mmCIF file of N, CA and C in Angstrom:
data_model
loop_
_atom_site.group_PDB
_atom_site.id
_atom_site.type_symbol
_atom_site.label_atom_id
_atom_site.label_comp_id
_atom_site.label_asym_id
_atom_site.label_seq_id
_atom_site.Cartn_x
_atom_site.Cartn_y
_atom_site.Cartn_z
ATOM 1 N N GLN V 84 4.311 -5.424 -49.825
ATOM 2 C CA GLN V 84 5.551 -5.175 -50.530
ATOM 3 C C GLN V 84 6.473 -4.312 -49.673
ATOM 4 N N VAL V 85 7.751 -4.566 -49.807
ATOM 5 C CA VAL V 85 8.747 -3.764 -49.129
ATOM 6 C C VAL V 85 9.925 -3.562 -50.077
ATOM 7 N N GLN V 86 10.467 -2.367 -50.064
ATOM 8 C CA GLN V 86 11.636 -2.055 -50.872
ATOM 9 C C GLN V 86 12.849 -1.919 -49.955
ATOM 10 N N LEU V 87 13.966 -2.472 -50.382
ATOM 11 C CA LEU V 87 15.165 -2.514 -49.561
ATOM 12 C C LEU V 87 16.325 -1.860 -50.301
ATOM 13 N N VAL V 88 17.061 -1.016 -49.604
ATOM 14 C CA VAL V 88 18.214 -0.341 -50.178
ATOM 15 C C VAL V 88 19.392 -0.477 -49.229
ATOM 16 N N GLU V 89 20.461 -1.121 -49.701
ATOM 17 C CA GLU V 89 21.663 -1.300 -48.896
ATOM 18 C C GLU V 89 22.623 -0.131 -49.097
ATOM 19 N N SER V 90 23.414 0.132 -48.077
ATOM 20 C CA SER V 90 24.450 1.142 -48.167
ATOM 21 C C SER V 90 25.546 0.820 -47.159
ATOM 22 N N GLY V 91 26.672 1.505 -47.280
ATOM 23 C CA GLY V 91 27.753 1.361 -46.321
ATOM 24 C C GLY V 91 28.924 0.532 -46.790
ATOM 25 N N GLY V 92 28.827 -0.062 -47.966
ATOM 26 C CA GLY V 92 29.931 -0.846 -48.481
ATOM 27 C C GLY V 92 31.098 0.030 -48.898
ATOM 28 N N GLY V 93 32.218 -0.614 -49.164
ATOM 29 C CA GLY V 93 33.397 0.120 -49.580
ATOM 30 C C GLY V 93 34.634 -0.740 -49.526
ATOM 31 N N LEU V 94 35.770 -0.087 -49.606
ATOM 32 C CA LEU V 94 37.067 -0.751 -49.573
ATOM 33 C C LEU V 94 37.666 -0.624 -48.183
ATOM 34 N N VAL V 95 38.093 -1.738 -47.633
ATOM 35 C CA VAL V 95 38.667 -1.742 -46.297
ATOM 36 C C VAL V 95 39.830 -2.731 -46.259
ATOM 37 N N GLN V 96 40.806 -2.454 -45.411
ATOM 38 C CA GLN V 96 41.944 -3.348 -45.266
ATOM 39 C C GLN V 96 41.611 -4.524 -44.353
ATOM 40 N N VAL V 97 42.379 -5.585 -44.514
ATOM 41 C CA VAL V 97 42.219 -6.754 -43.654
ATOM 42 C C VAL V 97 42.254 -6.334 -42.189
ATOM 43 N N GLY V 98 41.314 -6.855 -41.425
ATOM 44 C CA GLY V 98 41.226 -6.519 -40.014
ATOM 45 C C GLY V 98 40.377 -5.310 -39.708
ATOM 46 N N GLY V 99 39.952 -4.612 -40.730
ATOM 47 C CA GLY V 99 39.145 -3.427 -40.547
ATOM 48 C C GLY V 99 37.683 -3.733 -40.327
ATOM 49 N N SER V 100 36.889 -2.679 -40.241
ATOM 50 C CA SER V 100 35.466 -2.808 -39.952
ATOM 51 C C SER V 100 34.625 -1.966 -40.901
ATOM 52 N N LEU V 101 33.414 -2.427 -41.127
ATOM 53 C CA LEU V 101 32.411 -1.685 -41.868
ATOM 54 C C LEU V 101 31.056 -1.947 -41.235
ATOM 55 N N ARG V 102 30.158 -0.990 -41.363
ATOM 56 C CA ARG V 102 28.781 -1.203 -40.968
ATOM 57 C C ARG V 102 27.877 -0.973 -42.162
ATOM 58 N N LEU V 103 27.173 -2.019 -42.550
ATOM 59 C CA LEU V 103 26.216 -1.928 -43.633
ATOM 60 C C LEU V 103 24.837 -1.600 -43.086
ATOM 61 N N SER V 104 24.074 -0.865 -43.865
ATOM 62 C CA SER V 104 22.712 -0.527 -43.500
ATOM 63 C C SER V 104 21.762 -0.981 -44.592
ATOM 64 N N CYS V 105 20.579 -1.362 -44.189
ATOM 65 C CA CYS V 105 19.517 -1.717 -45.117
ATOM 66 C C CYS V 105 18.283 -0.932 -44.717
ATOM 67 N N ALA V 106 17.920 0.030 -45.537
ATOM 68 C CA ALA V 106 16.762 0.864 -45.275
ATOM 69 C C ALA V 106 15.555 0.308 -46.013
ATOM 70 N N ALA V 107 14.450 0.179 -45.303
ATOM 71 C CA ALA V 107 13.236 -0.397 -45.861
ATOM 72 C C ALA V 107 12.148 0.651 -45.998
ATOM 73 N N SER V 108 11.337 0.493 -47.014
ATOM 74 C CA SER V 108 10.170 1.340 -47.199
ATOM 75 C C SER V 108 9.023 0.487 -47.717
ATOM 76 N N GLY V 109 7.810 1.001 -47.594
ATOM 77 C CA GLY V 109 6.646 0.250 -47.995
ATOM 78 C C GLY V 109 5.867 -0.233 -46.781
ATOM 79 N N ARG V 110 5.567 -1.525 -46.747
ATOM 80 C CA ARG V 110 4.846 -2.089 -45.623
ATOM 81 C C ARG V 110 5.647 -1.950 -44.343
ATOM 82 N N THR V 111 4.942 -1.872 -43.243
ATOM 83 C CA THR V 111 5.570 -1.703 -41.943
ATOM 84 C C THR V 111 6.735 -2.664 -41.768
ATOM 85 N N PHE V 112 7.892 -2.110 -41.448
ATOM 86 C CA PHE V 112 9.130 -2.868 -41.347
ATOM 87 C C PHE V 112 9.034 -4.011 -40.360
ATOM 88 N N THR V 113 8.315 -3.817 -39.281
ATOM 89 C CA THR V 113 8.202 -4.824 -38.236
ATOM 90 C C THR V 113 7.595 -6.130 -38.735
ATOM 91 N N TYR V 114 6.889 -6.098 -39.834
ATOM 92 C CA TYR V 114 6.222 -7.275 -40.373
ATOM 93 C C TYR V 114 7.163 -8.237 -41.095
ATOM 94 N N TYR V 115 8.448 -7.988 -41.071
ATOM 95 C CA TYR V 115 9.384 -8.811 -41.812
ATOM 96 C C TYR V 115 10.515 -9.327 -40.948
ATOM 97 N N HIS V 116 10.839 -10.596 -41.153
ATOM 98 C CA HIS V 116 12.106 -11.135 -40.705
ATOM 99 C C HIS V 116 13.155 -10.713 -41.735
ATOM 100 N N MET V 117 14.379 -10.492 -41.294
ATOM 101 C CA MET V 117 15.395 -9.938 -42.175
ATOM 102 C C MET V 117 16.643 -10.809 -42.214
ATOM 103 N N GLY V 118 17.387 -10.666 -43.291
ATOM 104 C CA GLY V 118 18.633 -11.404 -43.418
ATOM 105 C C GLY V 118 19.627 -10.694 -44.314
ATOM 106 N N TRP V 119 20.866 -11.124 -44.211
ATOM 107 C CA TRP V 119 21.935 -10.669 -45.098
ATOM 108 C C TRP V 119 22.541 -11.874 -45.804
ATOM 109 N N PHE V 120 22.767 -11.717 -47.108
ATOM 110 C CA PHE V 120 23.469 -12.692 -47.922
ATOM 111 C C PHE V 120 24.601 -11.987 -48.648
ATOM 112 N N ARG V 121 25.514 -12.767 -49.200
ATOM 113 C CA ARG V 121 26.596 -12.172 -49.975
ATOM 114 C C ARG V 121 26.930 -13.057 -51.165
ATOM 115 N N GLN V 122 27.495 -12.431 -52.192
ATOM 116 C CA GLN V 122 27.838 -13.158 -53.400
ATOM 117 C C GLN V 122 29.049 -12.525 -54.061
ATOM 118 N N ASP V 123 30.075 -13.321 -54.291
ATOM 119 C CA ASP V 123 31.254 -12.903 -55.027
ATOM 120 C C ASP V 123 31.060 -13.339 -56.476
ATOM 121 N N PRO V 124 31.549 -12.558 -57.456
ATOM 122 C CA PRO V 124 31.364 -12.927 -58.860
ATOM 123 C C PRO V 124 31.827 -14.347 -59.161
ATOM 124 N N GLY V 125 30.975 -15.093 -59.839
ATOM 125 C CA GLY V 125 31.292 -16.456 -60.199
ATOM 126 C C GLY V 125 30.987 -17.483 -59.128
ATOM 127 N N LYS V 126 30.506 -17.022 -57.976
ATOM 128 C CA LYS V 126 30.188 -17.928 -56.892
ATOM 129 C C LYS V 126 28.706 -17.838 -56.541
ATOM 130 N N ALA V 127 28.230 -18.849 -55.838
ATOM 131 C CA ALA V 127 26.833 -18.872 -55.414
ATOM 132 C C ALA V 127 26.602 -17.900 -54.264
ATOM 133 N N ARG V 128 25.388 -17.411 -54.179
ATOM 134 C CA ARG V 128 25.029 -16.555 -53.066
ATOM 135 C C ARG V 128 25.005 -17.376 -51.779
ATOM 136 N N GLU V 129 25.560 -16.823 -50.716
ATOM 137 C CA GLU V 129 25.632 -17.546 -49.467
ATOM 138 C C GLU V 129 25.038 -16.747 -48.318
ATOM 139 N N PHE V 130 24.524 -17.478 -47.374
ATOM 140 C CA PHE V 130 23.918 -16.888 -46.187
ATOM 141 C C PHE V 130 24.978 -16.279 -45.290
ATOM 142 N N VAL V 131 24.655 -15.130 -44.719
ATOM 143 C CA VAL V 131 25.546 -14.477 -43.766
ATOM 144 C C VAL V 131 24.932 -14.471 -42.372
ATOM 145 N N THR V 132 23.741 -13.889 -42.256
ATOM 146 C CA THR V 132 23.101 -13.767 -40.953
ATOM 147 C C THR V 132 21.627 -13.433 -41.128
ATOM 148 N N ALA V 133 20.843 -13.673 -40.084
ATOM 149 C CA ALA V 133 19.420 -13.369 -40.111
ATOM 150 C C ALA V 133 18.950 -12.933 -38.732
ATOM 151 N N ILE V 134 17.846 -12.205 -38.715
ATOM 152 C CA ILE V 134 17.271 -11.716 -37.468
ATOM 153 C C ILE V 134 15.752 -11.750 -37.573
ATOM 154 N N SER V 135 15.097 -12.117 -36.475
ATOM 155 C CA SER V 135 13.646 -12.190 -36.460
ATOM 156 C C SER V 135 13.031 -10.798 -36.401
ATOM 157 N N TRP V 136 11.728 -10.740 -36.580
ATOM 158 C CA TRP V 136 11.025 -9.462 -36.680
ATOM 159 C C TRP V 136 11.225 -8.570 -35.472
ATOM 160 N N ASN V 137 11.320 -9.174 -34.290
ATOM 161 C CA ASN V 137 11.468 -8.388 -33.067
ATOM 162 C C ASN V 137 12.899 -8.385 -32.535
ATOM 163 N N GLY V 138 13.822 -9.003 -33.264
ATOM 164 C CA GLY V 138 15.211 -9.034 -32.852
ATOM 165 C C GLY V 138 15.555 -10.059 -31.806
ATOM 166 N N ASP V 139 14.586 -10.870 -31.390
ATOM 167 C CA ASP V 139 14.830 -11.836 -30.321
ATOM 168 C C ASP V 139 15.669 -13.024 -30.763
ATOM 169 N N SER V 140 15.661 -13.323 -32.048
ATOM 170 C CA SER V 140 16.399 -14.470 -32.559
ATOM 171 C C SER V 140 17.341 -14.040 -33.668
ATOM 172 N N THR V 141 18.550 -14.580 -33.643
ATOM 173 C CA THR V 141 19.521 -14.329 -34.701
ATOM 174 C C THR V 141 20.205 -15.630 -35.082
ATOM 175 N N SER V 142 20.782 -15.636 -36.269
ATOM 176 C CA SER V 142 21.525 -16.777 -36.752
ATOM 177 C C SER V 142 22.690 -16.278 -37.591
ATOM 178 N N TYR V 143 23.828 -16.981 -37.512
ATOM 179 C CA TYR V 143 25.015 -16.572 -38.242
ATOM 180 C C TYR V 143 25.653 -17.753 -38.951
ATOM 181 N N ALA V 144 26.182 -17.491 -40.135
ATOM 182 C CA ALA V 144 27.008 -18.487 -40.794
ATOM 183 C C ALA V 144 28.281 -18.695 -39.983
ATOM 184 N N ASP V 145 28.789 -19.911 -39.983
ATOM 185 C CA ASP V 145 29.995 -20.206 -39.221
ATOM 186 C C ASP V 145 31.171 -19.321 -39.640
ATOM 187 N N SER V 146 31.213 -18.952 -40.899
ATOM 188 C CA SER V 146 32.329 -18.179 -41.416
ATOM 189 C C SER V 146 32.403 -16.759 -40.857
ATOM 190 N N VAL V 147 31.293 -16.256 -40.330
ATOM 191 C CA VAL V 147 31.269 -14.886 -39.820
ATOM 192 C C VAL V 147 30.972 -14.815 -38.335
ATOM 193 N N LYS V 148 30.663 -15.924 -37.723
ATOM 194 C CA LYS V 148 30.307 -15.951 -36.312
ATOM 195 C C LYS V 148 31.443 -15.390 -35.463
ATOM 196 N N GLY V 149 31.101 -14.480 -34.580
ATOM 197 C CA GLY V 149 32.091 -13.846 -33.730
ATOM 198 C C GLY V 149 32.701 -12.599 -34.325
ATOM 199 N N ARG V 150 32.485 -12.369 -35.612
ATOM 200 C CA ARG V 150 33.024 -11.190 -36.281
ATOM 201 C C ARG V 150 31.940 -10.229 -36.745
ATOM 202 N N PHE V 151 30.809 -10.774 -37.171
ATOM 203 C CA PHE V 151 29.707 -9.962 -37.678
ATOM 204 C C PHE V 151 28.569 -9.945 -36.669
ATOM 205 N N THR V 152 27.833 -8.847 -36.642
ATOM 206 C CA THR V 152 26.670 -8.722 -35.782
ATOM 207 C C THR V 152 25.525 -8.085 -36.552
ATOM 208 N N ILE V 153 24.366 -8.738 -36.523
ATOM 209 C CA ILE V 153 23.180 -8.173 -37.141
ATOM 210 C C ILE V 153 22.319 -7.526 -36.059
ATOM 211 N N SER V 154 21.697 -6.419 -36.401
ATOM 212 C CA SER V 154 20.798 -5.743 -35.485
ATOM 213 C C SER V 154 19.738 -5.013 -36.294
ATOM 214 N N ARG V 155 18.689 -4.577 -35.614
ATOM 215 C CA ARG V 155 17.650 -3.832 -36.317
ATOM 216 C C ARG V 155 17.073 -2.759 -35.421
ATOM 217 N N GLU V 156 16.645 -1.682 -36.042
ATOM 218 C CA GLU V 156 15.956 -0.596 -35.378
ATOM 219 C C GLU V 156 14.658 -0.383 -36.133
ATOM 220 N N ASN V 157 13.614 -1.012 -35.628
ATOM 221 C CA ASN V 157 12.337 -0.963 -36.335
ATOM 222 C C ASN V 157 11.780 0.449 -36.458
ATOM 223 N N ALA V 158 12.048 1.287 -35.463
ATOM 224 C CA ALA V 158 11.563 2.659 -35.512
ATOM 225 C C ALA V 158 12.172 3.422 -36.680
ATOM 226 N N ASN V 159 13.367 3.029 -37.098
ATOM 227 C CA ASN V 159 14.050 3.674 -38.208
ATOM 228 C C ASN V 159 13.942 2.883 -39.508
ATOM 229 N N ASN V 160 13.221 1.778 -39.477
ATOM 230 C CA ASN V 160 13.059 0.923 -40.650
ATOM 231 C C ASN V 160 14.404 0.490 -41.223
ATOM 232 N N THR V 161 15.318 0.116 -40.347
ATOM 233 C CA THR V 161 16.676 -0.180 -40.776
ATOM 234 C C THR V 161 17.218 -1.426 -40.085
ATOM 235 N N VAL V 162 17.908 -2.253 -40.849
ATOM 236 C CA VAL V 162 18.657 -3.371 -40.306
ATOM 237 C C VAL V 162 20.130 -3.128 -40.600
ATOM 238 N N TYR V 163 20.988 -3.516 -39.667
ATOM 239 C CA TYR V 163 22.415 -3.248 -39.780
ATOM 240 C C TYR V 163 23.213 -4.537 -39.788
ATOM 241 N N LEU V 164 24.371 -4.454 -40.409
ATOM 242 C CA LEU V 164 25.350 -5.531 -40.335
ATOM 243 C C LEU V 164 26.689 -4.916 -39.959
ATOM 244 N N GLN V 165 27.092 -5.128 -38.717
ATOM 245 C CA GLN V 165 28.397 -4.673 -38.257
ATOM 246 C C GLN V 165 29.420 -5.746 -38.578
ATOM 247 N N MET V 166 30.439 -5.384 -39.328
ATOM 248 C CA MET V 166 31.437 -6.324 -39.815
ATOM 249 C C MET V 166 32.795 -5.934 -39.238
ATOM 250 N N ASN V 167 33.338 -6.793 -38.408
ATOM 251 C CA ASN V 167 34.635 -6.561 -37.788
ATOM 252 C C ASN V 167 35.623 -7.636 -38.207
ATOM 253 N N SER V 168 36.903 -7.350 -38.006
ATOM 254 C CA SER V 168 37.972 -8.299 -38.325
ATOM 255 C C SER V 168 37.818 -8.858 -39.730
ATOM 256 N N LEU V 169 37.636 -7.977 -40.675
ATOM 257 C CA LEU V 169 37.345 -8.391 -42.041
ATOM 258 C C LEU V 169 38.517 -9.124 -42.682
ATOM 259 N N LYS V 170 38.167 -10.109 -43.493
ATOM 260 C CA LYS V 170 39.126 -10.943 -44.193
ATOM 261 C C LYS V 170 38.920 -10.811 -45.696
ATOM 262 N N PRO V 171 39.946 -11.115 -46.503
ATOM 263 C CA PRO V 171 39.769 -11.041 -47.955
ATOM 264 C C PRO V 171 38.599 -11.883 -48.458
ATOM 265 N N GLU V 172 38.342 -13.016 -47.830
ATOM 266 C CA GLU V 172 37.244 -13.866 -48.255
ATOM 267 C C GLU V 172 35.870 -13.284 -47.952
ATOM 268 N N ASP V 173 35.824 -12.180 -47.220
ATOM 269 C CA ASP V 173 34.572 -11.475 -46.998
ATOM 270 C C ASP V 173 34.197 -10.588 -48.183
ATOM 271 N N THR V 174 35.099 -10.427 -49.124
ATOM 272 C CA THR V 174 34.832 -9.614 -50.305
ATOM 273 C C THR V 174 33.650 -10.181 -51.080
ATOM 274 N N ALA V 175 32.648 -9.355 -51.315
ATOM 275 C CA ALA V 175 31.438 -9.795 -52.001
ATOM 276 C C ALA V 175 30.483 -8.620 -52.123
ATOM 277 N N VAL V 176 29.437 -8.827 -52.904
ATOM 278 C CA VAL V 176 28.296 -7.935 -52.866
ATOM 279 C C VAL V 176 27.370 -8.437 -51.769
ATOM 280 N N TYR V 177 26.997 -7.565 -50.872
ATOM 281 C CA TYR V 177 26.150 -7.930 -49.747
ATOM 282 C C TYR V 177 24.723 -7.486 -50.010
ATOM 283 N N TYR V 178 23.789 -8.421 -49.826
ATOM 284 C CA TYR V 178 22.386 -8.190 -50.103
ATOM 285 C C TYR V 178 21.553 -8.279 -48.836
ATOM 286 N N CYS V 179 20.654 -7.353 -48.699
ATOM 287 C CA CYS V 179 19.654 -7.385 -47.650
ATOM 288 C C CYS V 179 18.406 -8.083 -48.184
ATOM 289 N N ALA V 180 17.759 -8.884 -47.347
ATOM 290 C CA ALA V 180 16.578 -9.617 -47.768
ATOM 291 C C ALA V 180 15.528 -9.628 -46.669
ATOM 292 N N ALA V 181 14.270 -9.762 -47.076
ATOM 293 C CA ALA V 181 13.147 -9.746 -46.139
ATOM 294 C C ALA V 181 12.225 -10.933 -46.363
ATOM 295 N N ARG V 182 11.649 -11.424 -45.274
ATOM 296 C CA ARG V 182 10.679 -12.518 -45.293
ATOM 297 C C ARG V 182 9.410 -12.079 -44.589
ATOM 298 N N GLU V 183 8.286 -12.529 -45.097
ATOM 299 C CA GLU V 183 7.005 -12.213 -44.487
ATOM 300 C C GLU V 183 6.953 -12.709 -43.051
ATOM 301 N N LEU V 184 6.308 -11.940 -42.204
ATOM 302 C CA LEU V 184 6.257 -12.229 -40.779
ATOM 303 C C LEU V 184 5.654 -13.593 -40.464
ATOM 304 N N TRP V 185 4.665 -14.009 -41.234
ATOM 305 C CA TRP V 185 3.952 -15.253 -40.929
ATOM 306 C C TRP V 185 4.766 -16.499 -41.240
ATOM 307 N N LYS V 186 5.847 -16.342 -41.979
ATOM 308 C CA LYS V 186 6.641 -17.487 -42.371
ATOM 309 C C LYS V 186 7.537 -17.965 -41.239
ATOM 310 N N THR V 187 7.772 -19.262 -41.244
ATOM 311 C CA THR V 187 8.648 -19.875 -40.255
ATOM 312 C C THR V 187 9.772 -20.624 -40.950
ATOM 313 N N PRO V 188 10.898 -20.830 -40.304
ATOM 314 C CA PRO V 188 11.275 -20.319 -38.988
ATOM 315 C C PRO V 188 11.502 -18.814 -39.014
ATOM 316 N N VAL V 189 11.642 -18.236 -37.849
ATOM 317 C CA VAL V 189 11.819 -16.791 -37.771
ATOM 318 C C VAL V 189 13.173 -16.348 -38.299
ATOM 319 N N VAL V 190 14.148 -17.253 -38.291
ATOM 320 C CA VAL V 190 15.426 -17.008 -38.947
ATOM 321 C C VAL V 190 15.663 -18.148 -39.928
ATOM 322 N N ALA V 191 16.113 -17.820 -41.129
ATOM 323 C CA ALA V 191 16.298 -18.811 -42.174
ATOM 324 C C ALA V 191 17.576 -18.526 -42.940
ATOM 325 N N SER V 192 18.285 -19.580 -43.298
ATOM 326 C CA SER V 192 19.538 -19.453 -44.017
ATOM 327 C C SER V 192 19.405 -19.714 -45.512
ATOM 328 N N GLU V 193 18.251 -20.180 -45.943
ATOM 329 C CA GLU V 193 18.038 -20.500 -47.352
ATOM 330 C C GLU V 193 17.504 -19.283 -48.096
ATOM 331 N N ASP V 194 18.192 -18.902 -49.165
ATOM 332 C CA ASP V 194 17.767 -17.710 -49.887
ATOM 333 C C ASP V 194 16.385 -17.867 -50.508
ATOM 334 N N ARG V 195 15.979 -19.092 -50.814
ATOM 335 C CA ARG V 195 14.656 -19.326 -51.397
ATOM 336 C C ARG V 195 13.527 -18.993 -50.435
ATOM 337 N N LYS V 196 13.825 -18.870 -49.161
ATOM 338 C CA LYS V 196 12.819 -18.556 -48.161
ATOM 339 C C LYS V 196 12.613 -17.056 -47.966
ATOM 340 N N TYR V 197 13.340 -16.253 -48.708
ATOM 341 C CA TYR V 197 13.197 -14.805 -48.619
ATOM 342 C C TYR V 197 12.386 -14.276 -49.794
ATOM 343 N N ASP V 198 11.581 -13.271 -49.520
ATOM 344 C CA ASP V 198 10.613 -12.770 -50.489
ATOM 345 C C ASP V 198 11.071 -11.519 -51.232
ATOM 346 N N TYR V 199 11.869 -10.696 -50.587
ATOM 347 C CA TYR V 199 12.270 -9.414 -51.155
ATOM 348 C C TYR V 199 13.760 -9.199 -50.973
ATOM 349 N N TRP V 200 14.362 -8.538 -51.967
ATOM 350 C CA TRP V 200 15.804 -8.346 -51.990
ATOM 351 C C TRP V 200 16.186 -6.934 -52.384
ATOM 352 N N GLY V 201 17.262 -6.441 -51.780
ATOM 353 C CA GLY V 201 17.840 -5.189 -52.209
ATOM 354 C C GLY V 201 18.780 -5.401 -53.384
ATOM 355 N N GLN V 202 19.377 -4.320 -53.863
ATOM 356 C CA GLN V 202 20.265 -4.381 -55.019
ATOM 357 C C GLN V 202 21.707 -4.705 -54.659
ATOM 358 N N GLY V 203 22.045 -4.626 -53.401
ATOM 359 C CA GLY V 203 23.364 -5.000 -52.950
ATOM 360 C C GLY V 203 24.322 -3.833 -52.807
ATOM 361 N N THR V 204 25.331 -4.025 -51.973
ATOM 362 C CA THR V 204 26.394 -3.053 -51.799
ATOM 363 C C THR V 204 27.725 -3.801 -51.762
ATOM 364 N N GLN V 205 28.711 -3.271 -52.467
ATOM 365 C CA GLN V 205 29.993 -3.951 -52.614
ATOM 366 C C GLN V 205 30.877 -3.752 -51.390
ATOM 367 N N VAL V 206 31.430 -4.845 -50.908
ATOM 368 C CA VAL V 206 32.430 -4.817 -49.856
ATOM 369 C C VAL V 206 33.693 -5.461 -50.395
ATOM 370 N N THR V 207 34.799 -4.739 -50.344
ATOM 371 C CA THR V 207 36.071 -5.255 -50.812
ATOM 372 C C THR V 207 37.092 -5.158 -49.694
ATOM 373 N N VAL V 208 37.695 -6.283 -49.357
ATOM 374 C CA VAL V 208 38.687 -6.351 -48.289
ATOM 375 C C VAL V 208 40.035 -6.653 -48.924
ATOM 376 N N SER V 209 40.973 -5.759 -48.744
ATOM 377 C CA SER V 209 42.289 -5.899 -49.347
ATOM 378 C C SER V 209 43.355 -6.082 -48.280
ATOM 379 N N SER V 210 44.444 -6.710 -48.681
ATOM 380 C CA SER V 210 45.576 -6.898 -47.787
ATOM 381 C C SER V 210 46.602 -5.807 -47.969
#
């Protein structure tokens, strides 16, 4: 089991930046592949980005590619989402998620492939 807590959300203007953090506790953090998803009220949850257990592999949704960067610091039990050039359509609750190490692929875009979820942090981008 692993518990995930997101932080770093807030209100930012178009073109601004935010860095989200996901702090993990419980089982050794290194044993999990990680991902970020987002959901705006009334819409389906969508994939944002994912990173493998050792950080060697990453994947990004086309909508955020070139603007967002996922990274992890296993020693600190934390995964980050650096968000640059923010757009109004980036407004959503952002969720951190974890997958068991033994599962494949090492990066996955389907939310059904993730085992554990945080409570989310709100990101609002205004013009």
